[in-house]
């Protein structure tokens, strides 16, 4: 409490960040307002934008919940690493890493534009580079405060029964890029509130970090690997709005004597500028290996028309698509509106929908 009292608090969206006063030395404590979530020293993320402290919730008391560590520039974080999400501000813990291929069209080699084709590749050739992501658990105490900016039930699975469209979600499961991890340590033996934390992790004070994987986590990871695996990430920026897409194959189901293949895709929208913009429309084109090309238009995304501003620059959501073919492509645009009423289109980078060729059995729920 004393450590937090000596710091100036600044809000970032619905989150709170605490900044050491000039001349402060020593370890930087991570603080939380009871019932609100984690606090972060602004000095660790100098590129983040801040609101004034007048937005501080009334009657909230700061409590120290841990001490920040220096983020890793090289290497990976280990299972059990506690962290704060640098964009959405929630507390979490690393379960295990994924090695993905990042296809960043912003750094693609210059190449002549090509006419749009059914595969959706109408621009530069993009070469992927290896990038680390992490499977993580989100602290349940923070979920209510990020639900307007990031879905906390975004990781979905096909249900194990006859309804080919039935899905279920594991609340508080997420994928986080390496650069979004702000690591910290805690003396609390159960620092993250999530129903799977103690089922997956065991406290061992001789280890660093002091939370090691139980056999339950290893078995769950192995059995559900095909349905959890993150392999490709696609990114593109248009007029300072960056769109990141991560597709996931979910499995195949039989419906009306045909095979239906399912994918989910996670999309993050980030405003890299200071101007306020609002997403108004989506326009998708979906190409199936069977030869069909479908166009989908609609208002907003997942029932929302999010505003991206300095204070809340990012929005993340997940959705689903099904095809009666084992592969396909998706691409499209998001239409945004400026405060003056003008509109502009932001490209969604084209991405492949690929199934597991060696799939033997469909996912059968949450394995332990």
Tab-separated table of C-alpha atoms in Angstrom:
chain	number	residue	atom	x	y	z
A	1	UNK	CA	0.000	0.000	0.000
A	2	UNK	CA	2.768	2.463	0.921
A	3	UNK	CA	4.581	1.739	-2.329
A	4	UNK	CA	1.477	2.418	-4.386
A	5	UNK	CA	0.626	5.539	-2.440
A	6	UNK	CA	3.922	7.060	-3.574
A	7	UNK	CA	2.925	6.720	-7.228
A	8	UNK	CA	0.807	8.725	-9.582
A	9	UNK	CA	-2.067	6.743	-11.136
A	10	UNK	CA	-3.094	7.199	-14.749
A	11	UNK	CA	-5.974	5.469	-16.508
A	12	UNK	CA	-5.743	3.675	-19.842
A	13	UNK	CA	-9.276	2.918	-21.009
A	14	UNK	CA	-10.873	0.923	-18.217
A	15	UNK	CA	-7.427	0.007	-16.839
A	16	UNK	CA	-5.203	1.755	-14.321
A	17	UNK	CA	-1.459	2.265	-14.595
A	18	UNK	CA	0.783	3.539	-11.764
A	19	UNK	CA	3.893	5.532	-12.559
A	20	UNK	CA	6.861	6.057	-10.193
A	21	UNK	CA	7.467	9.665	-9.247
A	22	UNK	CA	10.650	11.371	-10.412
A	23	UNK	CA	13.687	9.950	-8.645
A	24	UNK	CA	12.016	6.705	-7.540
A	25	UNK	CA	14.406	3.756	-7.417
A	26	UNK	CA	14.316	0.025	-6.873
A	27	UNK	CA	11.806	-2.631	-7.988
A	28	UNK	CA	8.616	-1.302	-9.513
A	29	UNK	CA	5.524	-2.741	-7.804
A	30	UNK	CA	2.491	-3.818	-9.764
A	31	UNK	CA	-0.618	-2.506	-8.047
A	32	UNK	CA	-4.335	-3.192	-8.297
A	33	UNK	CA	-7.467	-1.469	-7.145
A	34	UNK	CA	-9.491	-3.946	-5.157
A	35	UNK	CA	-12.160	-5.259	-7.519
A	36	UNK	CA	-10.833	-3.303	-10.508
A	37	UNK	CA	-7.727	-5.053	-11.831
A	38	UNK	CA	-4.043	-4.520	-12.350
A	39	UNK	CA	-2.012	-1.308	-12.320
A	40	UNK	CA	1.051	-0.763	-14.443
A	41	UNK	CA	3.947	1.709	-14.312
A	42	UNK	CA	3.744	3.881	-17.400
A	43	UNK	CA	7.535	4.018	-17.549
A	44	UNK	CA	7.592	0.447	-18.857
A	45	UNK	CA	5.456	1.317	-21.902
A	46	UNK	CA	6.439	4.759	-23.033
A	47	UNK	CA	4.452	4.431	-26.276
A	48	UNK	CA	1.138	3.951	-24.459
A	49	UNK	CA	-1.329	6.817	-24.244
A	50	UNK	CA	-2.896	7.928	-20.999
A	51	UNK	CA	-6.060	9.502	-19.667
A	52	UNK	CA	-6.066	11.827	-16.685
A	53	UNK	CA	-6.346	10.464	-13.156
A	54	UNK	CA	-9.724	12.129	-12.649
A	55	UNK	CA	-11.278	8.951	-14.112
A	56	UNK	CA	-10.141	6.913	-11.137
A	57	UNK	CA	-13.026	4.831	-9.712
A	58	UNK	CA	-14.341	6.225	-6.471
A	59	UNK	CA	-13.604	4.317	-3.274
A	60	UNK	CA	-10.996	1.986	-4.806
A	61	UNK	CA	-7.925	1.109	-2.758
A	62	UNK	CA	-4.581	0.260	-4.338
A	63	UNK	CA	-2.903	-2.969	-3.291
A	64	UNK	CA	0.470	-4.308	-4.375
A	65	UNK	CA	0.066	-7.598	-6.254
A	66	UNK	CA	3.593	-8.114	-7.590
A	67	UNK	CA	6.842	-6.678	-8.888
A	68	UNK	CA	7.589	-6.048	-12.544
A	69	UNK	CA	10.437	-7.775	-14.345
A	70	UNK	CA	12.310	-6.571	-17.416
A	71	UNK	CA	10.513	-7.800	-20.574
A	72	UNK	CA	12.499	-10.319	-22.612
A	73	UNK	CA	13.863	-9.051	-25.883
A	74	UNK	CA	15.187	-12.507	-26.772
A	75	UNK	CA	14.077	-15.985	-25.805
A	76	UNK	CA	10.686	-17.207	-24.630
A	77	UNK	CA	8.733	-16.903	-21.420
A	78	UNK	CA	8.343	-20.110	-19.439
A	79	UNK	CA	5.197	-21.900	-18.312
A	80	UNK	CA	3.933	-20.203	-15.166
A	81	UNK	CA	5.136	-16.696	-16.056
A	82	UNK	CA	2.803	-14.044	-14.649
A	83	UNK	CA	2.190	-11.038	-16.877
A	84	UNK	CA	0.107	-7.975	-17.599
A	85	UNK	CA	-1.238	-7.590	-21.145
A	86	UNK	CA	0.321	-4.426	-22.564
A	87	UNK	CA	-2.735	-3.557	-24.688
A	88	UNK	CA	-5.779	-4.808	-22.775
A	89	UNK	CA	-4.309	-4.547	-19.277
A	90	UNK	CA	-5.467	-7.862	-17.809
A	91	UNK	CA	-3.423	-10.087	-15.514
A	92	UNK	CA	-2.612	-13.541	-16.822
A	93	UNK	CA	-0.294	-16.532	-16.698
A	94	UNK	CA	1.559	-18.288	-19.520
A	95	UNK	CA	0.590	-21.933	-20.099
A	96	UNK	CA	2.817	-22.766	-23.089
A	97	UNK	CA	4.231	-21.131	-26.247
A	98	UNK	CA	3.285	-21.448	-29.913
A	99	UNK	CA	5.684	-20.848	-32.795
A	100	UNK	CA	3.659	-19.130	-35.511
A	101	UNK	CA	4.439	-17.780	-38.967
A	102	UNK	CA	3.742	-14.040	-39.094
A	103	UNK	CA	2.835	-12.704	-42.541
A	104	UNK	CA	3.196	-8.941	-42.201
A	105	UNK	CA	2.102	-7.150	-45.376
A	106	UNK	CA	3.457	-3.866	-44.004
A	107	UNK	CA	7.019	-5.129	-44.410
A	108	UNK	CA	6.446	-7.222	-47.529
A	109	UNK	CA	8.914	-6.761	-50.352
A	110	UNK	CA	7.708	-4.324	-52.983
A	111	UNK	CA	6.116	-6.144	-55.899
A	112	UNK	CA	3.757	-5.186	-58.740
A	113	UNK	CA	0.085	-5.273	-57.842
A	114	UNK	CA	-1.874	-8.134	-59.374
A	115	UNK	CA	-5.531	-8.338	-60.261
A	116	UNK	CA	-7.738	-9.859	-57.587
A	117	UNK	CA	-8.142	-13.616	-57.944
A	118	UNK	CA	-10.399	-16.156	-56.188
A	119	UNK	CA	-7.699	-16.897	-53.627
A	120	UNK	CA	-7.814	-13.295	-52.511
A	121	UNK	CA	-4.165	-12.534	-53.242
A	122	UNK	CA	-4.331	-9.187	-54.974
A	123	UNK	CA	-1.144	-7.556	-53.726
A	124	UNK	CA	2.395	-8.179	-52.577
A	125	UNK	CA	4.101	-11.490	-52.065
A	126	UNK	CA	4.452	-11.932	-48.314
A	127	UNK	CA	7.073	-14.088	-46.651
A	128	UNK	CA	6.365	-15.340	-43.172
A	129	UNK	CA	8.752	-15.060	-40.248
A	130	UNK	CA	8.710	-17.036	-37.015
A	131	UNK	CA	6.970	-15.285	-34.151
A	132	UNK	CA	6.174	-16.464	-30.612
A	133	UNK	CA	2.679	-16.449	-29.163
A	134	UNK	CA	1.487	-17.874	-25.854
A	135	UNK	CA	-1.534	-19.776	-24.651
A	136	UNK	CA	-2.592	-17.992	-21.471
A	137	UNK	CA	-5.214	-17.838	-18.749
A	138	UNK	CA	-6.887	-14.495	-17.950
A	139	UNK	CA	-7.523	-13.498	-14.339
A	140	UNK	CA	-11.291	-13.708	-13.803
A	141	UNK	CA	-11.236	-10.496	-11.756
A	142	UNK	CA	-10.198	-8.550	-14.851
A	143	UNK	CA	-12.647	-10.072	-17.336
A	144	UNK	CA	-15.524	-7.653	-16.614
A	145	UNK	CA	-13.242	-4.686	-17.296
A	146	UNK	CA	-11.981	-5.855	-20.702
A	147	UNK	CA	-15.162	-7.406	-22.096
A	148	UNK	CA	-15.982	-4.290	-24.130
A	149	UNK	CA	-12.569	-4.353	-25.816
A	150	UNK	CA	-11.685	-8.047	-26.025
A	151	UNK	CA	-13.842	-11.156	-25.840
A	152	UNK	CA	-12.968	-13.338	-22.852
A	153	UNK	CA	-14.691	-16.394	-24.338
A	154	UNK	CA	-13.012	-16.235	-27.746
A	155	UNK	CA	-11.447	-19.725	-27.773
A	156	UNK	CA	-14.240	-22.020	-28.945
A	157	UNK	CA	-14.534	-25.697	-29.807
A	158	UNK	CA	-17.013	-27.876	-31.653
A	159	UNK	CA	-19.267	-29.685	-29.225
A	160	UNK	CA	-19.107	-33.465	-29.129
A	161	UNK	CA	-22.629	-34.350	-30.183
A	162	UNK	CA	-24.843	-34.556	-33.234
A	163	UNK	CA	-25.521	-30.830	-33.607
A	164	UNK	CA	-22.936	-29.850	-36.235
A	165	UNK	CA	-23.255	-26.131	-35.360
A	166	UNK	CA	-22.955	-26.407	-31.573
A	167	UNK	CA	-19.938	-24.637	-30.074
A	168	UNK	CA	-18.624	-24.249	-26.565
A	169	UNK	CA	-16.010	-21.905	-25.123
A	170	UNK	CA	-13.410	-22.041	-22.375
A	171	UNK	CA	-13.759	-18.694	-20.545
A	172	UNK	CA	-10.565	-16.809	-19.861
A	173	UNK	CA	-8.367	-18.606	-22.406
A	174	UNK	CA	-6.427	-16.391	-24.809
A	175	UNK	CA	-3.476	-16.131	-27.219
A	176	UNK	CA	-0.929	-13.380	-26.566
A	177	UNK	CA	1.964	-12.174	-28.723
A	178	UNK	CA	5.426	-12.060	-27.159
A	179	UNK	CA	5.645	-8.265	-27.329
A	180	UNK	CA	2.336	-7.914	-25.448
A	181	UNK	CA	3.750	-9.680	-22.376
A	182	UNK	CA	4.776	-7.451	-19.449
A	183	UNK	CA	6.173	-9.968	-16.920
A	184	UNK	CA	5.916	-9.671	-13.161
A	185	UNK	CA	6.489	-11.800	-10.067
A	186	UNK	CA	4.267	-12.361	-7.061
A	187	UNK	CA	4.648	-13.973	-3.636
A	188	UNK	CA	1.039	-15.143	-3.775
A	189	UNK	CA	0.767	-18.901	-4.276
A	190	UNK	CA	-2.468	-18.409	-6.252
A	191	UNK	CA	-1.973	-15.011	-7.930
A	192	UNK	CA	-4.394	-15.631	-10.816
A	193	UNK	CA	-8.068	-16.342	-10.239
A	194	UNK	CA	-9.150	-18.886	-12.834
A	195	UNK	CA	-10.780	-22.273	-12.342
A	196	UNK	CA	-7.998	-23.975	-14.316
A	197	UNK	CA	-5.039	-22.276	-12.600
A	198	UNK	CA	-4.529	-24.824	-9.818
A	199	UNK	CA	-5.595	-27.676	-12.078
A	200	UNK	CA	-2.882	-26.801	-14.596
A	201	UNK	CA	-0.124	-25.307	-12.434
A	202	UNK	CA	1.663	-26.274	-9.207
A	203	UNK	CA	3.433	-23.837	-6.896
A	204	UNK	CA	7.135	-24.649	-6.451
A	205	UNK	CA	9.143	-21.948	-4.705
A	206	UNK	CA	12.430	-23.481	-5.895
A	207	UNK	CA	11.579	-22.695	-9.523
A	208	UNK	CA	11.607	-19.447	-11.485
A	209	UNK	CA	8.853	-18.708	-12.236
A	210	UNK	CA	7.523	-20.604	-9.203
A	211	UNK	CA	4.606	-22.213	-11.066
A	212	UNK	CA	5.287	-25.444	-12.942
A	213	UNK	CA	3.079	-27.457	-15.273
A	214	UNK	CA	1.105	-30.307	-13.786
A	215	UNK	CA	0.685	-33.495	-15.777
A	216	UNK	CA	-2.911	-32.349	-16.325
A	217	UNK	CA	-1.700	-29.387	-18.402
A	218	UNK	CA	0.693	-31.489	-20.454
A	219	UNK	CA	-1.991	-34.073	-21.193
A	220	UNK	CA	-4.549	-31.390	-22.083
A	221	UNK	CA	-2.096	-29.659	-24.413
A	222	UNK	CA	-1.230	-32.910	-26.191
A	223	UNK	CA	-4.793	-34.137	-26.637
A	224	UNK	CA	-6.193	-30.794	-27.784
A	225	UNK	CA	-3.176	-29.678	-29.812
A	226	UNK	CA	-4.916	-29.847	-33.251
A	227	UNK	CA	-7.757	-27.595	-32.068
A	228	UNK	CA	-5.631	-25.134	-30.102
A	229	UNK	CA	-2.707	-24.813	-32.499
A	230	UNK	CA	-1.803	-21.326	-33.666
A	231	UNK	CA	0.217	-21.587	-36.872
A	232	UNK	CA	-0.338	-18.498	-39.080
A	233	UNK	CA	-0.778	-14.809	-38.252
A	234	UNK	CA	-1.639	-12.188	-40.901
A	235	UNK	CA	-1.202	-8.444	-40.456
A	236	UNK	CA	-1.794	-5.339	-42.580
A	237	UNK	CA	-2.118	-1.600	-41.906
A	238	UNK	CA	-4.300	0.851	-43.846
A	239	UNK	CA	-4.421	4.551	-42.901
A	240	UNK	CA	-2.946	3.798	-39.460
A	241	UNK	CA	-5.481	1.069	-38.665
A	242	UNK	CA	-3.676	-2.231	-38.196
A	243	UNK	CA	-5.640	-5.455	-38.694
A	244	UNK	CA	-4.259	-8.737	-37.353
A	245	UNK	CA	-5.976	-12.024	-38.225
A	246	UNK	CA	-5.313	-15.461	-36.719
A	247	UNK	CA	-7.276	-18.400	-38.198
A	248	UNK	CA	-7.806	-21.691	-36.346
A	249	UNK	CA	-9.079	-24.969	-37.730
A	250	UNK	CA	-11.808	-26.417	-35.487
A	251	UNK	CA	-12.629	-29.729	-37.142
A	252	UNK	CA	-15.142	-31.380	-39.454
A	253	UNK	CA	-18.706	-32.489	-38.859
A	254	UNK	CA	-21.173	-34.370	-41.017
A	255	UNK	CA	-24.439	-32.628	-41.842
A	256	UNK	CA	-27.113	-33.766	-44.320
A	257	UNK	CA	-24.808	-36.355	-45.891
A	258	UNK	CA	-22.018	-33.841	-46.477
A	259	UNK	CA	-18.867	-32.780	-44.663
A	260	UNK	CA	-18.809	-29.339	-43.057
A	261	UNK	CA	-15.422	-27.883	-42.094
A	262	UNK	CA	-15.224	-25.242	-39.356
A	263	UNK	CA	-12.749	-22.476	-38.571
A	264	UNK	CA	-12.672	-19.666	-36.063
A	265	UNK	CA	-10.697	-16.503	-36.683
A	266	UNK	CA	-9.509	-13.923	-34.194
A	267	UNK	CA	-9.192	-10.316	-35.355
A	268	UNK	CA	-7.514	-7.416	-33.592
A	269	UNK	CA	-8.050	-3.832	-34.747
A	270	UNK	CA	-5.551	-1.212	-33.568
A	271	UNK	CA	-5.600	2.538	-34.111
A	272	UNK	CA	-1.981	3.660	-34.462
A	273	UNK	CA	-2.960	7.326	-34.847
A	274	UNK	CA	-4.395	9.951	-32.503
A	275	UNK	CA	-7.613	10.487	-34.474
A	276	UNK	CA	-10.800	8.859	-33.201
A	277	UNK	CA	-12.456	6.454	-35.661
A	278	UNK	CA	-15.423	4.093	-35.466
A	279	UNK	CA	-15.926	0.803	-37.275
A	280	UNK	CA	-19.218	0.893	-39.177
A	281	UNK	CA	-19.308	-1.971	-41.679
A	282	UNK	CA	-17.615	-5.200	-42.644
A	283	UNK	CA	-17.282	-6.645	-46.151
A	284	UNK	CA	-16.037	-10.228	-46.508
A	285	UNK	CA	-15.331	-12.401	-49.521
A	286	UNK	CA	-15.083	-16.117	-48.815
A	287	UNK	CA	-13.713	-18.486	-51.434
A	288	UNK	CA	-14.174	-22.245	-51.059
A	289	UNK	CA	-12.105	-24.961	-52.728
A	290	UNK	CA	-15.412	-26.259	-54.092
A	291	UNK	CA	-15.431	-23.185	-56.367
A	292	UNK	CA	-17.966	-20.974	-54.589
A	293	UNK	CA	-17.319	-17.298	-53.829
A	294	UNK	CA	-19.529	-15.756	-51.158
A	295	UNK	CA	-19.867	-12.066	-50.305
A	296	UNK	CA	-20.932	-11.022	-46.805
A	297	UNK	CA	-21.744	-7.436	-45.788
A	298	UNK	CA	-23.041	-6.159	-42.495
A	299	UNK	CA	-23.022	-3.509	-39.803
A	300	UNK	CA	-20.113	-3.622	-37.374
A	301	UNK	CA	-18.679	-6.857	-36.018
A	302	UNK	CA	-20.176	-9.300	-33.473
A	303	UNK	CA	-23.020	-6.848	-32.887
A	304	UNK	CA	-20.743	-3.917	-32.073
A	305	UNK	CA	-19.397	-0.804	-33.782
A	306	UNK	CA	-16.288	-0.164	-31.676
A	307	UNK	CA	-14.669	3.244	-31.334
A	308	UNK	CA	-10.861	3.278	-31.530
A	309	UNK	CA	-9.295	6.250	-29.769
A	310	UNK	CA	-6.113	7.303	-27.976
A	311	UNK	CA	-7.527	6.020	-24.707
A	312	UNK	CA	-8.837	2.717	-26.083
A	313	UNK	CA	-6.913	2.088	-29.295
A	314	UNK	CA	-7.657	-1.617	-29.747
A	315	UNK	CA	-10.584	-3.993	-30.160
A	316	UNK	CA	-10.359	-7.776	-30.472
A	317	UNK	CA	-13.016	-10.331	-31.360
A	318	UNK	CA	-13.500	-13.846	-32.718
A	319	UNK	CA	-15.971	-15.261	-35.207
A	320	UNK	CA	-16.530	-18.460	-37.190
A	321	UNK	CA	-16.879	-19.676	-40.755
A	322	UNK	CA	-17.840	-23.056	-42.202
A	323	UNK	CA	-17.290	-24.480	-45.688
A	324	UNK	CA	-18.352	-27.621	-47.463
A	325	UNK	CA	-14.753	-28.015	-48.622
A	326	UNK	CA	-11.524	-28.789	-46.785
A	327	UNK	CA	-9.928	-25.425	-47.571
A	328	UNK	CA	-10.562	-21.906	-48.779
A	329	UNK	CA	-9.572	-18.250	-48.419
A	330	UNK	CA	-11.026	-15.127	-46.832
A	331	UNK	CA	-10.300	-11.446	-47.353
A	332	UNK	CA	-12.175	-8.165	-47.268
A	333	UNK	CA	-12.417	-4.674	-45.776
A	334	UNK	CA	-13.675	-2.832	-42.717
A	335	UNK	CA	-15.313	0.558	-43.264
A	336	UNK	CA	-14.460	3.192	-40.656
A	337	UNK	CA	-15.998	6.594	-40.000
A	338	UNK	CA	-14.132	9.747	-38.936
A	339	UNK	CA	-15.629	12.398	-36.620
A	340	UNK	CA	-16.376	14.618	-39.636
A	341	UNK	CA	-18.580	11.882	-41.135
A	342	UNK	CA	-16.174	10.806	-43.883
A	343	UNK	CA	-15.435	7.121	-44.416
A	344	UNK	CA	-12.449	5.028	-45.432
A	345	UNK	CA	-11.878	1.319	-46.021
A	346	UNK	CA	-9.277	-0.728	-44.168
A	347	UNK	CA	-7.994	-3.902	-45.799
A	348	UNK	CA	-8.321	-7.261	-44.055
A	349	UNK	CA	-5.244	-9.271	-45.059
A	350	UNK	CA	-6.130	-12.394	-47.062
A	351	UNK	CA	-5.692	-15.627	-45.147
A	352	UNK	CA	-6.045	-19.322	-45.877
A	353	UNK	CA	-8.528	-21.706	-44.306
A	354	UNK	CA	-6.731	-25.047	-44.121
A	355	UNK	CA	-7.916	-28.295	-42.543
A	356	UNK	CA	-5.798	-30.990	-40.952
A	357	UNK	CA	-5.187	-33.530	-43.694
A	358	UNK	CA	-4.310	-36.234	-41.182
A	359	UNK	CA	-7.371	-35.648	-39.024
A	360	UNK	CA	-8.562	-38.972	-37.610
A	361	UNK	CA	-11.069	-37.989	-34.962
A	362	UNK	CA	-12.961	-34.740	-34.346
A	363	UNK	CA	-12.355	-32.787	-31.144
A	364	UNK	CA	-14.280	-34.387	-28.319
A	365	UNK	CA	-14.549	-31.698	-25.710
A	366	UNK	CA	-12.254	-30.689	-22.886
A	367	UNK	CA	-9.808	-33.528	-22.260
A	368	UNK	CA	-8.102	-33.928	-18.899
